[in-house]
């Protein structure tokens, strides 16, 4: 009888472990789903920020082009100079 009791005790332990593992599965799935939702939300926010900057830049360029083409050329030259300075500074530090 003791061998049968030991075997049944082992089966009971295995089934108990499987039940405990299955009990943690919904929490794990909820955590993964929450992480995916957060990642998707951050991606949407980043894309929204990029599109907003592009729209504002396009509006500014359109405004400058309608006010005076010379002003637009000056602004673009200034932006180019600033980019050159940034790239030069980056090259010096590299």
Short mmCIF file of N, CA, C and O in Angstrom, two decimals:
data_model
loop_
_atom_site.label_atom_id
_atom_site.label_comp_id
_atom_site.label_asym_id
_atom_site.label_seq_id
_atom_site.Cartn_x
_atom_site.Cartn_y
_atom_site.Cartn_z
N UNK A 1 0.81 -1.19 0.00
CA UNK A 1 0.00 0.00 0.00
C UNK A 1 0.86 1.25 0.00
O UNK A 1 0.44 2.26 -0.54
N UNK A 2 2.02 1.20 0.58
CA UNK A 2 2.80 2.41 0.69
C UNK A 2 3.35 2.84 -0.67
O UNK A 2 3.51 4.02 -0.94
N UNK A 3 3.62 1.88 -1.57
CA UNK A 3 4.09 2.24 -2.92
C UNK A 3 2.97 2.92 -3.69
O UNK A 3 3.18 3.91 -4.40
N UNK A 4 1.75 2.41 -3.52
CA UNK A 4 0.60 3.04 -4.19
C UNK A 4 0.34 4.43 -3.64
O UNK A 4 0.09 5.37 -4.39
N UNK A 5 0.46 4.58 -2.33
CA UNK A 5 0.28 5.90 -1.72
C UNK A 5 1.36 6.87 -2.19
O UNK A 5 1.08 8.04 -2.46
N UNK A 6 2.60 6.38 -2.30
CA UNK A 6 3.69 7.24 -2.77
C UNK A 6 3.46 7.65 -4.22
O UNK A 6 3.68 8.81 -4.60
N UNK A 7 3.01 6.70 -5.04
CA UNK A 7 2.74 7.01 -6.45
C UNK A 7 1.61 8.02 -6.56
O UNK A 7 1.69 8.99 -7.34
N UNK A 8 0.55 7.82 -5.80
CA UNK A 8 -0.57 8.77 -5.83
C UNK A 8 -0.14 10.14 -5.30
O UNK A 8 -0.59 11.17 -5.80
N UNK A 9 0.73 10.14 -4.29
CA UNK A 9 1.23 11.42 -3.78
C UNK A 9 2.06 12.15 -4.83
O UNK A 9 1.97 13.37 -4.98
N UNK A 10 2.85 11.41 -5.60
CA UNK A 10 3.64 12.01 -6.68
C UNK A 10 2.75 12.58 -7.77
O UNK A 10 2.98 13.68 -8.26
N UNK A 11 1.73 11.81 -8.13
CA UNK A 11 0.78 12.30 -9.15
C UNK A 11 0.08 13.55 -8.64
O UNK A 11 -0.13 14.52 -9.38
N UNK A 12 -0.28 13.53 -7.36
CA UNK A 12 -0.96 14.69 -6.78
C UNK A 12 -0.06 15.92 -6.83
O UNK A 12 -0.51 17.03 -7.13
N UNK A 13 1.22 15.73 -6.53
CA UNK A 13 2.16 16.86 -6.58
C UNK A 13 2.32 17.39 -8.00
O UNK A 13 2.36 18.59 -8.22
N UNK A 14 2.41 16.48 -8.96
CA UNK A 14 2.57 16.90 -10.36
C UNK A 14 1.33 17.67 -10.82
O UNK A 14 1.44 18.73 -11.45
N UNK A 15 0.18 17.15 -10.49
CA UNK A 15 -1.06 17.85 -10.88
C UNK A 15 -1.19 19.19 -10.17
O UNK A 15 -1.66 20.17 -10.75
N UNK A 16 -0.74 19.24 -8.92
CA UNK A 16 -0.78 20.51 -8.19
C UNK A 16 0.17 21.53 -8.80
O UNK A 16 -0.16 22.72 -8.93
N UNK A 17 1.35 21.08 -9.22
CA UNK A 17 2.30 21.99 -9.88
C UNK A 17 1.77 22.49 -11.21
O UNK A 17 1.90 23.66 -11.55
N UNK A 18 1.13 21.58 -11.98
CA UNK A 18 0.55 21.99 -13.26
C UNK A 18 -0.58 22.98 -13.04
O UNK A 18 -0.72 23.96 -13.79
N UNK A 19 -1.37 22.77 -12.02
CA UNK A 19 -2.47 23.70 -11.72
C UNK A 19 -1.92 25.06 -11.31
O UNK A 19 -2.45 26.11 -11.71
N UNK A 20 -0.84 25.07 -10.53
CA UNK A 20 -0.24 26.34 -10.11
C UNK A 20 0.34 27.08 -11.32
O UNK A 20 0.22 28.31 -11.44
N UNK A 21 0.95 26.32 -12.24
CA UNK A 21 1.49 26.94 -13.44
C UNK A 21 0.38 27.53 -14.31
O UNK A 21 0.49 28.64 -14.81
N UNK A 22 -0.70 26.78 -14.45
CA UNK A 22 -1.83 27.28 -15.24
C UNK A 22 -2.49 28.48 -14.56
O UNK A 22 -3.05 29.35 -15.23
N UNK A 23 -2.42 28.55 -13.25
CA UNK A 23 -3.02 29.68 -12.53
C UNK A 23 -2.25 30.97 -12.78
O UNK A 23 -2.81 32.06 -12.75
N UNK A 24 -0.93 30.85 -13.04
CA UNK A 24 -0.14 32.06 -13.29
C UNK A 24 -0.20 32.50 -14.75
O UNK A 24 0.20 33.61 -15.07
N UNK A 25 -0.70 31.65 -15.64
CA UNK A 25 -0.76 31.98 -17.05
C UNK A 25 -1.61 33.21 -17.37
O UNK A 25 -1.15 34.07 -18.14
N UNK A 26 -2.79 33.38 -16.82
CA UNK A 26 -3.56 34.60 -17.13
C UNK A 26 -2.84 35.89 -16.70
O UNK A 26 -2.88 36.89 -17.42
N UNK A 27 -2.16 35.85 -15.56
CA UNK A 27 -1.43 37.03 -15.11
C UNK A 27 -0.28 37.35 -16.07
O UNK A 27 -0.03 38.50 -16.40
N UNK A 28 0.42 36.30 -16.52
CA UNK A 28 1.50 36.49 -17.49
C UNK A 28 0.98 37.07 -18.79
O UNK A 28 1.56 38.01 -19.35
N UNK A 29 -0.12 36.53 -19.29
CA UNK A 29 -0.72 37.05 -20.53
C UNK A 29 -1.18 38.49 -20.36
O UNK A 29 -1.03 39.31 -21.27
N UNK A 30 -1.74 38.83 -19.21
CA UNK A 30 -2.17 40.20 -18.96
C UNK A 30 -0.98 41.15 -18.94
O UNK A 30 -1.05 42.27 -19.46
N UNK A 31 0.14 40.71 -18.36
CA UNK A 31 1.34 41.54 -18.32
C UNK A 31 1.89 41.77 -19.72
O UNK A 31 2.26 42.88 -20.08
N UNK A 32 1.94 40.71 -20.52
CA UNK A 32 2.43 40.84 -21.90
C UNK A 32 1.51 41.76 -22.70
O UNK A 32 1.98 42.62 -23.45
N UNK A 33 0.22 41.61 -22.53
CA UNK A 33 -0.73 42.46 -23.24
C UNK A 33 -0.58 43.93 -22.82
O UNK A 33 -0.62 44.84 -23.66
N UNK A 34 -0.36 44.16 -21.54
CA UNK A 34 -0.15 45.54 -21.06
C UNK A 34 1.12 46.13 -21.64
O UNK A 34 1.16 47.30 -22.04
N UNK A 35 2.18 45.34 -21.73
CA UNK A 35 3.44 45.83 -22.30
C UNK A 35 3.27 46.15 -23.79
O UNK A 35 3.76 47.17 -24.27
N UNK A 36 2.58 45.30 -24.51
CA UNK A 36 2.33 45.56 -25.93
C UNK A 36 1.46 46.80 -26.13
O UNK A 36 1.69 47.59 -27.05
N UNK A 37 0.48 46.98 -25.27
CA UNK A 37 -0.37 48.16 -25.36
C UNK A 37 0.43 49.42 -25.10
O UNK A 37 0.28 50.43 -25.81
N UNK A 38 1.30 49.39 -24.11
CA UNK A 38 2.15 50.53 -23.81
C UNK A 38 3.08 50.84 -24.98
O UNK A 38 3.25 52.00 -25.37
N UNK A 39 3.68 49.81 -25.57
CA UNK A 39 4.58 50.02 -26.71
C UNK A 39 3.83 50.62 -27.89
O UNK A 39 4.33 51.54 -28.56
N UNK A 40 2.63 50.14 -28.16
CA UNK A 40 1.84 50.68 -29.26
C UNK A 40 1.45 52.13 -28.99
O UNK A 40 1.49 52.98 -29.90
N UNK A 41 1.11 52.44 -27.76
CA UNK A 41 0.76 53.81 -27.41
C UNK A 41 1.94 54.75 -27.58
O UNK A 41 1.81 55.85 -28.14
N UNK A 42 3.12 54.32 -27.14
CA UNK A 42 4.31 55.16 -27.30
C UNK A 42 4.67 55.34 -28.77
O UNK A 42 5.09 56.43 -29.18
N UNK A 43 4.47 54.31 -29.57
CA UNK A 43 4.73 54.42 -31.00
C UNK A 43 3.78 55.42 -31.65
O UNK A 43 4.20 56.27 -32.46
N UNK A 44 2.52 55.37 -31.30
CA UNK A 44 1.54 56.31 -31.84
C UNK A 44 1.88 57.74 -31.41
O UNK A 44 1.81 58.68 -32.21
N UNK A 45 2.29 57.92 -30.16
CA UNK A 45 2.67 59.26 -29.70
C UNK A 45 3.89 59.78 -30.43
O UNK A 45 3.95 60.96 -30.81
N UNK A 46 4.86 58.93 -30.68
CA UNK A 46 6.07 59.34 -31.40
C UNK A 46 5.72 59.72 -32.84
O UNK A 46 6.20 60.75 -33.35
N UNK A 47 4.90 58.92 -33.49
CA UNK A 47 4.50 59.25 -34.86
C UNK A 47 3.69 60.54 -34.91
O UNK A 47 3.84 61.34 -35.83
N UNK A 48 2.85 60.75 -33.92
CA UNK A 48 2.07 61.99 -33.86
C UNK A 48 2.99 63.19 -33.70
O UNK A 48 2.80 64.22 -34.35
N UNK A 49 4.01 63.06 -32.86
CA UNK A 49 4.96 64.16 -32.68
C UNK A 49 5.71 64.46 -33.97
O UNK A 49 5.87 65.62 -34.35
N UNK A 50 6.15 63.42 -34.66
CA UNK A 50 6.88 63.62 -35.92
C UNK A 50 5.98 64.28 -36.95
O UNK A 50 6.40 65.23 -37.63
N UNK A 51 4.77 63.81 -37.08
CA UNK A 51 3.85 64.40 -38.06
C UNK A 51 3.50 65.85 -37.69
O UNK A 51 3.35 66.69 -38.57
N UNK A 52 3.40 66.14 -36.41
CA UNK A 52 3.12 67.51 -35.99
C UNK A 52 4.28 68.43 -36.36
O UNK A 52 4.07 69.53 -36.87
N UNK A 53 5.50 67.97 -36.12
CA UNK A 53 6.67 68.78 -36.47
C UNK A 53 6.73 68.99 -37.98
O UNK A 53 7.01 70.11 -38.45
N UNK A 54 6.46 67.96 -38.75
CA UNK A 54 6.47 68.11 -40.20
C UNK A 54 5.39 69.07 -40.68
O UNK A 54 5.63 69.90 -41.57
N UNK A 55 4.20 68.99 -40.09
CA UNK A 55 3.13 69.89 -40.48
C UNK A 55 3.46 71.33 -40.13
O UNK A 55 3.23 72.26 -40.93
N UNK A 56 4.03 71.54 -38.94
CA UNK A 56 4.41 72.90 -38.55
C UNK A 56 5.53 73.44 -39.43
O UNK A 56 5.53 74.62 -39.80
N UNK A 57 6.47 72.58 -39.79
CA UNK A 57 7.56 73.00 -40.68
C UNK A 57 7.02 73.37 -42.06
O UNK A 57 7.40 74.39 -42.63
N UNK A 58 6.11 72.55 -42.58
CA UNK A 58 5.51 72.86 -43.88
C UNK A 58 4.73 74.16 -43.82
O UNK A 58 4.79 74.98 -44.75
N UNK A 59 4.01 74.38 -42.73
CA UNK A 59 3.26 75.64 -42.59
C UNK A 59 4.20 76.83 -42.52
O UNK A 59 3.95 77.88 -43.13
N UNK A 60 5.31 76.68 -41.79
CA UNK A 60 6.28 77.78 -41.68
C UNK A 60 6.93 78.07 -43.02
O UNK A 60 7.08 79.24 -43.41
N UNK A 61 7.30 77.03 -43.75
CA UNK A 61 7.91 77.23 -45.07
C UNK A 61 6.92 77.89 -46.02
O UNK A 61 7.28 78.80 -46.77
N UNK A 62 5.67 77.45 -45.98
CA UNK A 62 4.65 78.07 -46.83
C UNK A 62 4.46 79.54 -46.48
O UNK A 62 4.36 80.40 -47.37
N UNK A 63 4.43 79.84 -45.19
CA UNK A 63 4.27 81.23 -44.75
C UNK A 63 5.45 82.08 -45.20
O UNK A 63 5.27 83.17 -45.73
N UNK A 64 6.65 81.55 -44.99
CA UNK A 64 7.84 82.31 -45.40
C UNK A 64 7.89 82.49 -46.91
O UNK A 64 8.29 83.55 -47.40
N UNK A 65 7.48 81.47 -47.66
CA UNK A 65 7.50 81.57 -49.12
C UNK A 65 6.49 82.59 -49.61
O UNK A 65 6.72 83.28 -50.60
N UNK A 66 5.37 82.70 -48.91
CA UNK A 66 4.36 83.66 -49.34
C UNK A 66 4.72 85.08 -48.93
O UNK A 66 4.34 86.04 -49.59
N UNK A 67 5.45 85.24 -47.82
CA UNK A 67 5.82 86.58 -47.37
C UNK A 67 6.91 87.15 -48.26
O UNK A 67 6.76 88.22 -48.83
N UNK A 68 8.00 86.43 -48.39
CA UNK A 68 9.10 86.93 -49.21
C UNK A 68 10.03 85.78 -49.54
O UNK A 68 10.56 85.13 -48.63
N UNK A 69 10.26 85.54 -50.81
CA UNK A 69 11.17 84.46 -51.19
C UNK A 69 12.60 84.69 -50.68
O UNK A 69 13.30 83.74 -50.34
N UNK A 70 13.00 85.93 -50.57
CA UNK A 70 14.33 86.23 -50.05
C UNK A 70 14.47 85.81 -48.60
O UNK A 70 15.54 85.35 -48.17
N UNK A 71 13.42 85.99 -47.82
CA UNK A 71 13.45 85.60 -46.41
C UNK A 71 13.57 84.08 -46.30
O UNK A 71 14.33 83.57 -45.48
N UNK A 72 12.85 83.36 -47.16
CA UNK A 72 12.94 81.90 -47.15
C UNK A 72 14.35 81.45 -47.48
O UNK A 72 14.90 80.57 -46.81
N UNK A 73 14.96 82.05 -48.47
CA UNK A 73 16.33 81.70 -48.84
C UNK A 73 17.28 81.97 -47.67
O UNK A 73 18.16 81.17 -47.36
N UNK A 74 17.08 83.11 -47.00
CA UNK A 74 17.94 83.45 -45.86
C UNK A 74 17.78 82.44 -44.73
O UNK A 74 18.77 81.99 -44.14
N UNK A 75 16.54 82.08 -44.44
CA UNK A 75 16.29 81.10 -43.37
C UNK A 75 16.92 79.76 -43.71
O UNK A 75 17.55 79.11 -42.88
N UNK A 76 16.77 79.33 -44.98
CA UNK A 76 17.35 78.05 -45.38
C UNK A 76 18.88 78.09 -45.32
O UNK A 76 19.51 77.11 -44.92
N UNK A 77 19.47 79.21 -45.66
CA UNK A 77 20.92 79.34 -45.54
C UNK A 77 21.36 79.29 -44.08
O UNK A 77 22.37 78.65 -43.74
N UNK A 78 20.59 79.94 -43.20
CA UNK A 78 20.91 79.90 -41.78
C UNK A 78 20.80 78.48 -41.22
O UNK A 78 21.64 78.03 -40.44
N UNK A 79 19.76 77.77 -41.64
CA UNK A 79 19.60 76.38 -41.20
C UNK A 79 20.77 75.55 -41.70
O UNK A 79 21.32 74.71 -40.97
N UNK A 80 21.17 75.77 -42.93
CA UNK A 80 22.32 75.05 -43.47
C UNK A 80 23.59 75.34 -42.69
O UNK A 80 24.38 74.43 -42.41
N UNK A 81 23.79 76.60 -42.32
CA UNK A 81 24.97 76.96 -41.53
C UNK A 81 24.95 76.29 -40.16
O UNK A 81 25.97 75.79 -39.68
N UNK A 82 23.79 76.29 -39.54
CA UNK A 82 23.67 75.66 -38.22
C UNK A 82 23.95 74.16 -38.33
O UNK A 82 24.66 73.59 -37.50
N UNK A 83 23.42 73.52 -39.37
CA UNK A 83 23.68 72.10 -39.56
C UNK A 83 25.16 71.83 -39.80
O UNK A 83 25.72 70.86 -39.27
N UNK A 84 25.82 72.70 -40.57
CA UNK A 84 27.26 72.54 -40.78
C UNK A 84 28.03 72.66 -39.46
O UNK A 84 28.94 71.89 -39.19
N UNK A 85 27.64 73.66 -38.65
CA UNK A 85 28.31 73.81 -37.35
C UNK A 85 28.11 72.60 -36.45
O UNK A 85 29.05 72.13 -35.80
N UNK A 86 26.90 72.07 -36.45
CA UNK A 86 26.62 70.89 -35.63
C UNK A 86 27.42 69.70 -36.11
O UNK A 86 28.02 68.96 -35.32
N UNK A 87 27.45 69.50 -37.43
CA UNK A 87 28.20 68.37 -37.98
C UNK A 87 29.70 68.53 -37.76
O UNK A 87 30.40 67.56 -37.45
N UNK A 88 30.20 69.75 -37.88
CA UNK A 88 31.62 70.00 -37.60
C UNK A 88 31.95 69.74 -36.14
O UNK A 88 32.97 69.14 -35.82
N UNK A 89 31.07 70.20 -35.25
CA UNK A 89 31.29 69.97 -33.82
C UNK A 89 31.25 68.48 -33.51
O UNK A 89 32.05 67.99 -32.69
N UNK A 90 30.37 67.79 -34.17
CA UNK A 90 30.27 66.34 -33.95
C UNK A 90 31.54 65.65 -34.47
O UNK A 90 32.05 64.72 -33.84
N UNK A 91 32.04 66.10 -35.61
CA UNK A 91 33.24 65.50 -36.19
C UNK A 91 34.46 65.76 -35.30
O UNK A 91 35.33 64.91 -35.16
N UNK A 92 34.50 66.93 -34.67
CA UNK A 92 35.62 67.26 -33.78
C UNK A 92 35.60 66.36 -32.55
O UNK A 92 36.64 65.90 -32.08
N UNK A 93 34.41 66.10 -32.02
CA UNK A 93 34.30 65.29 -30.80
C UNK A 93 34.43 63.80 -31.07
O UNK A 93 34.65 63.04 -30.13
N UNK A 94 34.32 63.39 -32.31
CA UNK A 94 34.40 61.95 -32.62
C UNK A 94 35.81 61.46 -32.72
O UNK A 94 36.75 62.11 -32.93
#
